[in-house]
Amino acid sequence: AQKITQTQPGMFVQEKEAVTLDCTYDTSDPSYGLFWYKQPSSGEMIFLIYQGSYDQQNATEGRYSLNFQKARKSANLVISASQLGDSAMYFCAMREGRNDYKLSFGAGTTVTVRA
Amino acid sequence: DTAVSQTPKYLVTQMGNDKSIKCEQNLGHDTMYWYKQDSKKFLKIMFSYNNKELIINETVPNRFSPKSPDKAHLNLHINSLELGDSAVYFCASSQTKPANTGELFFGEGSRLTVL
């Protein structure tokens, strides 16, 4: 079964607007970590933000914030004030507590920012 | 100084050949990985090594043989290359919990094309 689901294959957003990328996850482990990575067209994988399952507050890193809804098992990424450089593929990933040695990735969402 | 470096960045080769990709990390991490990203951009773990010990081998054909001579290096050797092996191979490293979130630091990727 898919552990990480990203249902939006592609999205368009206007420059300076906010965009929300959906991510749902599946685990029975009470301890887990959720990650978002960005992959621009140049190909490198860039870590954006992390949320631990026991963290009380939603994670934020600059223009990135993670909308963590534990009961719904969702960890949506919000990018505020989109910039042209935000055009990229975005991956949601999860590490389950019982397995420290593996990050499982979703299929990714392509974001295109329009001027 | 590049944190996770892998060479070569590009490989073009004929079916049936053998090739190797090298990876080195200078972050002092204890865990290293190989991930495969296919043409649909899906990222799948292949191997994980912790302190030179193989921890994860995700049903990868035995034509793929990883080798970790020390904590800072993880190489990937592929025998008898097939068309389906064409992909981008990412090396990554992390420091296992509890002290860290366990985020992966990725190399730039090695694009393998099998003709």
CSV table of N, CA, C and O in Angstrom, one decimal, chain A residues 7-79:
chain,number,residue,atom,x,y,z
A,7,THR,N,-1.9,13.7,-4.5
A,7,THR,CA,-3.0,13.6,-5.5
A,7,THR,C,-2.9,14.6,-6.6
A,7,THR,O,-3.6,14.4,-7.6
A,8,GLN,N,-2.1,15.6,-6.4
A,8,GLN,CA,-2.1,16.7,-7.5
A,8,GLN,C,-0.8,16.5,-8.3
A,8,GLN,O,0.3,16.8,-7.9
A,9,PRO,N,-1.0,16.0,-9.5
A,9,PRO,CA,0.2,15.8,-10.3
A,9,PRO,C,0.9,17.2,-10.7
A,9,PRO,O,2.1,17.3,-10.8
A,10,GLY,N,0.0,18.2,-11.0
A,10,GLY,CA,0.5,19.5,-11.4
A,10,GLY,C,-0.4,20.6,-11.0
A,10,GLY,O,-1.6,20.4,-10.9
A,11,MET,N,0.3,21.7,-10.7
A,11,MET,CA,-0.5,22.9,-10.3
A,11,MET,C,0.1,24.2,-10.9
A,11,MET,O,1.3,24.2,-11.1
A,12,PHE,N,-0.8,25.1,-11.2
A,12,PHE,CA,-0.3,26.4,-11.6
A,12,PHE,C,-0.7,27.5,-10.5
A,12,PHE,O,-1.7,27.4,-9.9
A,13,VAL,N,0.3,28.4,-10.3
A,13,VAL,CA,0.0,29.4,-9.3
A,13,VAL,C,0.5,30.8,-9.9
A,13,VAL,O,1.5,30.8,-10.5
A,14,GLN,N,-0.2,31.8,-9.5
A,14,GLN,CA,0.2,33.1,-10.0
A,14,GLN,C,1.3,33.6,-9.0
A,14,GLN,O,1.3,33.4,-7.8
A,15,GLU,N,2.3,34.3,-9.6
A,15,GLU,CA,3.4,34.9,-8.8
A,15,GLU,C,2.7,35.7,-7.6
A,15,GLU,O,1.7,36.4,-7.8
A,16,LYS,N,3.4,35.7,-6.5
A,16,LYS,CA,3.0,36.4,-5.2
A,16,LYS,C,1.8,35.8,-4.5
A,16,LYS,O,1.4,36.2,-3.4
A,17,GLU,N,1.1,34.8,-5.1
A,17,GLU,CA,0.0,34.1,-4.4
A,17,GLU,C,0.5,32.9,-3.6
A,17,GLU,O,1.7,32.4,-3.8
A,18,ALA,N,-0.3,32.4,-2.8
A,18,ALA,CA,0.0,31.2,-2.0
A,18,ALA,C,-0.5,30.0,-2.7
A,18,ALA,O,-1.5,30.0,-3.4
A,19,VAL,N,0.2,28.9,-2.4
A,19,VAL,CA,-0.2,27.6,-3.0
A,19,VAL,C,-0.1,26.5,-2.0
A,19,VAL,O,0.8,26.5,-1.1
A,20,THR,N,-1.1,25.6,-2.0
A,20,THR,CA,-1.1,24.5,-1.0
A,20,THR,C,-0.9,23.2,-1.7
A,20,THR,O,-1.7,22.9,-2.7
A,21,LEU,N,0.1,22.4,-1.3
A,21,LEU,CA,0.3,21.1,-1.9
A,21,LEU,C,-0.1,20.0,-1.0
A,21,LEU,O,0.3,20.0,0.2
A,22,ASP,N,-1.0,19.1,-1.4
A,22,ASP,CA,-1.6,18.1,-0.6
A,22,ASP,C,-0.7,16.9,-0.4
A,22,ASP,O,0.0,16.5,-1.3
A,23,CYS,N,-0.7,16.4,0.8
A,23,CYS,CA,0.0,15.1,1.1
A,23,CYS,C,-0.7,14.4,2.2
A,23,CYS,O,-1.0,15.0,3.3
A,24,THR,N,-1.1,13.1,2.0
A,24,THR,CA,-1.6,12.3,3.0
A,24,THR,C,-0.7,11.1,3.2
A,24,THR,O,0.0,10.7,2.3
A,25,TYR,N,-0.7,10.6,4.4
A,25,TYR,CA,0.2,9.5,4.7
A,25,TYR,C,-0.5,8.4,5.5
A,25,TYR,O,-1.6,8.6,6.0
A,26,ASP,N,0.1,7.2,5.5
A,26,ASP,CA,-0.5,6.1,6.1
A,26,ASP,C,0.6,5.4,7.0
A,26,ASP,O,1.6,4.9,6.4
A,27,THR,N,0.3,5.3,8.3
A,27,THR,CA,1.2,4.6,9.2
A,27,THR,C,0.5,4.3,10.4
A,27,THR,O,-0.4,5.0,10.8
A,28,SER,N,0.8,3.2,11.0
A,28,SER,CA,0.3,2.8,12.3
A,28,SER,C,1.3,3.1,13.4
A,28,SER,O,1.0,2.9,14.6
A,29,ASP,N,2.4,3.6,13.1
A,29,ASP,CA,3.5,3.9,14.0
A,29,ASP,C,3.2,5.2,14.7
A,29,ASP,O,2.9,6.2,13.9
A,30,PRO,N,3.2,5.3,16.0
A,30,PRO,CA,2.9,6.6,16.6
A,30,PRO,C,4.0,7.6,16.5
A,30,PRO,O,3.8,8.8,16.6
A,31,SER,N,5.2,7.1,16.1
A,31,SER,CA,6.4,8.0,16.0
A,31,SER,C,6.8,8.0,14.5
A,31,SER,O,7.1,7.0,13.9
A,32,TYR,N,6.7,9.2,13.9
A,32,TYR,CA,7.1,9.3,12.5
A,32,TYR,C,7.5,10.7,12.2
A,32,TYR,O,7.3,11.7,13.0
A,33,GLY,N,8.2,10.9,11.1
A,33,GLY,CA,8.6,12.3,10.7
A,33,GLY,C,8.1,12.5,9.2
A,33,GLY,O,8.1,11.6,8.4
A,34,LEU,N,7.7,13.7,8.9
A,34,LEU,CA,7.3,14.1,7.6
A,34,LEU,C,8.2,15.1,7.0
A,34,LEU,O,8.6,16.1,7.7
A,35,PHE,N,8.5,15.0,5.8
A,35,PHE,CA,9.4,15.9,5.1
A,35,PHE,C,8.9,16.4,3.8
A,35,PHE,O,8.1,15.7,3.1
A,36,TRP,N,9.3,17.5,3.4
A,36,TRP,CA,9.0,18.0,2.1
A,36,TRP,C,10.4,18.4,1.4
A,36,TRP,O,11.2,19.0,2.0
A,37,TYR,N,10.5,17.9,0.1
A,37,TYR,CA,11.7,18.2,-0.7
A,37,TYR,C,11.2,18.9,-2.0
A,37,TYR,O,10.2,18.7,-2.5
A,38,LYS,N,12.1,19.7,-2.5
A,38,LYS,CA,11.9,20.4,-3.7
A,38,LYS,C,12.9,19.9,-4.8
A,38,LYS,O,14.1,19.8,-4.4
A,39,GLN,N,12.5,19.6,-6.0
A,39,GLN,CA,13.4,19.2,-7.0
A,39,GLN,C,13.2,20.2,-8.2
A,39,GLN,O,12.2,20.0,-9.0
A,40,PRO,N,14.0,21.2,-8.4
A,40,PRO,CA,13.9,22.0,-9.6
A,40,PRO,C,14.3,21.3,-10.8
A,40,PRO,O,14.8,20.1,-10.7
A,41,SER,N,14.2,21.9,-12.0
A,41,SER,CA,14.5,21.3,-13.2
A,41,SER,C,16.0,20.9,-13.3
A,41,SER,O,16.3,20.0,-14.1
A,42,SER,N,16.8,21.5,-12.5
A,42,SER,CA,18.2,21.1,-12.5
A,42,SER,C,18.5,19.8,-11.9
A,42,SER,O,19.6,19.2,-12.0
A,43,GLY,N,17.5,19.3,-11.1
A,43,GLY,CA,17.6,17.9,-10.7
A,43,GLY,C,17.9,17.6,-9.2
A,43,GLY,O,17.7,16.5,-8.7
A,44,GLU,N,18.5,18.6,-8.6
A,44,GLU,CA,19.0,18.3,-7.2
A,44,GLU,C,17.7,18.3,-6.3
A,44,GLU,O,16.7,18.8,-6.6
A,45,MET,N,17.9,17.6,-5.2
A,45,MET,CA,16.8,17.4,-4.2
A,45,MET,C,17.2,18.3,-3.0
A,45,MET,O,18.2,18.2,-2.4
A,46,ILE,N,16.2,19.3,-2.7
A,46,ILE,CA,16.5,20.3,-1.7
A,46,ILE,C,15.5,20.1,-0.5
A,46,ILE,O,14.3,20.1,-0.8
A,47,PHE,N,16.0,19.9,0.7
A,47,PHE,CA,15.1,19.7,1.8
A,47,PHE,C,14.5,21.1,2.2
A,47,PHE,O,15.1,22.1,2.2
A,48,LEU,N,13.2,21.0,2.4
A,48,LEU,CA,12.4,22.3,2.7
A,48,LEU,C,12.0,22.4,4.2
A,48,LEU,O,12.3,23.4,4.8
A,49,ILE,N,11.4,21.3,4.7
A,49,ILE,CA,10.7,21.4,6.0
A,49,ILE,C,10.5,20.1,6.6
A,49,ILE,O,10.3,19.1,5.9
A,50,TYR,N,10.4,20.0,7.9
A,50,TYR,CA,10.2,18.8,8.6
A,50,TYR,C,9.2,19.0,9.7
A,50,TYR,O,9.1,20.0,10.4
A,51,GLN,N,8.4,17.9,9.9
A,51,GLN,CA,7.4,17.9,11.0
A,51,GLN,C,7.4,16.6,11.7
A,51,GLN,O,7.3,15.5,11.0
A,52,GLY,N,7.7,16.6,13.0
A,52,GLY,CA,7.7,15.3,13.8
A,52,GLY,C,6.2,15.0,14.3
A,52,GLY,O,5.5,16.0,14.5
A,53,SER,N,5.9,13.8,14.4
A,53,SER,CA,4.6,13.4,14.8
A,53,SER,C,4.2,13.9,16.2
A,53,SER,O,3.0,14.1,16.5
A,54,TYR,N,5.2,14.2,17.0
A,54,TYR,CA,4.9,14.6,18.4
A,54,TYR,C,5.0,16.1,18.5
A,54,TYR,O,4.7,16.7,19.6
A,55,ASP,N,5.3,16.8,17.4
A,55,ASP,CA,5.4,18.3,17.4
A,55,ASP,C,4.1,18.9,17.6
A,55,ASP,O,3.1,18.5,16.9
A,56,GLN,N,4.0,19.8,18.6
A,56,GLN,CA,2.7,20.4,18.9
A,56,GLN,C,2.3,21.5,17.9
A,56,GLN,O,1.1,21.7,17.6
A,57,GLN,N,3.3,22.1,17.3
A,57,GLN,CA,3.0,23.2,16.4
A,57,GLN,C,3.4,22.9,15.0
A,57,GLN,O,4.3,22.0,14.8
A,58,ASN,N,2.7,23.5,14.1
A,58,ASN,CA,3.0,23.3,12.7
A,58,ASN,C,4.4,23.9,12.4
A,58,ASN,O,4.7,25.0,12.9
A,59,ALA,N,5.2,23.2,11.6
A,59,ALA,CA,6.5,23.7,11.2
A,59,ALA,C,6.4,24.8,10.2
A,59,ALA,O,5.6,24.9,9.4
A,60,THR,N,7.4,25.7,10.4
A,60,THR,CA,7.5,26.8,9.4
A,60,THR,C,9.0,27.0,9.1
A,60,THR,O,9.8,26.9,10.0
A,61,GLU,N,9.3,27.4,7.9
A,61,GLU,CA,10.6,27.7,7.5
A,61,GLU,C,10.5,28.8,6.4
A,61,GLU,O,10.2,28.5,5.2
A,62,GLY,N,10.7,30.0,6.8
A,62,GLY,CA,10.5,31.1,5.8
A,62,GLY,C,9.2,31.1,5.2
A,62,GLY,O,8.2,31.2,5.9
A,63,ARG,N,9.1,31.1,3.9
A,63,ARG,CA,7.8,31.1,3.1
A,63,ARG,C,7.1,29.7,3.1
A,63,ARG,O,6.0,29.6,2.6
A,64,TYR,N,7.8,28.7,3.7
A,64,TYR,CA,7.2,27.4,3.7
A,64,TYR,C,6.6,27.1,5.1
A,64,TYR,O,7.2,27.4,6.1
A,65,SER,N,5.4,26.6,5.1
A,65,SER,CA,4.8,26.1,6.3
A,65,SER,C,4.1,24.8,6.1
A,65,SER,O,3.7,24.5,4.9
A,66,LEU,N,4.0,24.0,7.1
A,66,LEU,CA,3.4,22.7,7.0
A,66,LEU,C,2.1,22.6,7.8
A,66,LEU,O,2.1,22.9,9.0
A,67,ASN,N,1.0,22.4,7.1
A,67,ASN,CA,-0.3,22.3,7.8
A,67,ASN,C,-0.5,20.8,8.2
A,67,ASN,O,-0.9,20.0,7.4
A,68,PHE,N,-0.2,20.5,9.4
A,68,PHE,CA,-0.2,19.2,9.9
A,68,PHE,C,-1.5,18.9,10.6
A,68,PHE,O,-1.8,19.5,11.6
A,69,GLN,N,-2.2,18.0,10.1
A,69,GLN,CA,-3.5,17.5,10.7
A,69,GLN,C,-3.4,16.1,11.0
A,69,GLN,O,-3.7,15.2,10.1
A,70,LYS,N,-3.0,15.8,12.2
A,70,LYS,CA,-2.7,14.4,12.6
A,70,LYS,C,-3.8,13.4,12.5
A,70,LYS,O,-3.7,12.3,12.0
A,71,ALA,N,-5.0,13.9,12.9
A,71,ALA,CA,-6.2,13.0,12.9
A,71,ALA,C,-6.5,12.6,11.4
A,71,ALA,O,-7.0,11.5,11.1
A,72,ARG,N,-6.3,13.5,10.5
A,72,ARG,CA,-6.6,13.3,9.1
A,72,ARG,C,-5.4,12.7,8.4
A,72,ARG,O,-5.5,12.3,7.2
A,73,LYS,N,-4.3,12.5,9.1
A,73,LYS,CA,-3.1,12.0,8.5
A,73,LYS,C,-2.7,12.8,7.2
A,73,LYS,O,-2.5,12.3,6.1
A,74,SER,N,-2.7,14.1,7.4
A,74,SER,CA,-2.3,15.0,6.3
A,74,SER,C,-1.2,15.9,6.7
A,74,SER,O,-1.2,16.4,7.8
A,75,ALA,N,-0.4,16.3,5.7
A,75,ALA,CA,0.8,17.1,6.0
A,75,ALA,C,1.0,18.0,4.8
A,75,ALA,O,1.9,17.8,4.0
A,76,ASN,N,0.1,19.0,4.6
A,76,ASN,CA,0.1,19.8,3.4
A,76,ASN,C,1.2,20.9,3.5
A,76,ASN,O,1.4,21.5,4.5
A,77,LEU,N,1.8,21.1,2.4
A,77,LEU,CA,2.8,22.2,2.3
A,77,LEU,C,2.2,23.5,1.8
A,77,LEU,O,1.5,23.4,0.7
A,78,VAL,N,2.4,24.6,2.5
A,78,VAL,CA,1.9,25.8,2.0
A,78,VAL,C,3.1,26.7,1.6
A,78,VAL,O,4.0,26.9,2.4
A,79,ILE,N,3.1,27.2,0.4
A,79,ILE,CA,4.2,28.1,0.0
A,79,ILE,C,3.5,29.5,-0.2
A,79,ILE,O,2.6,29.6,-1.0
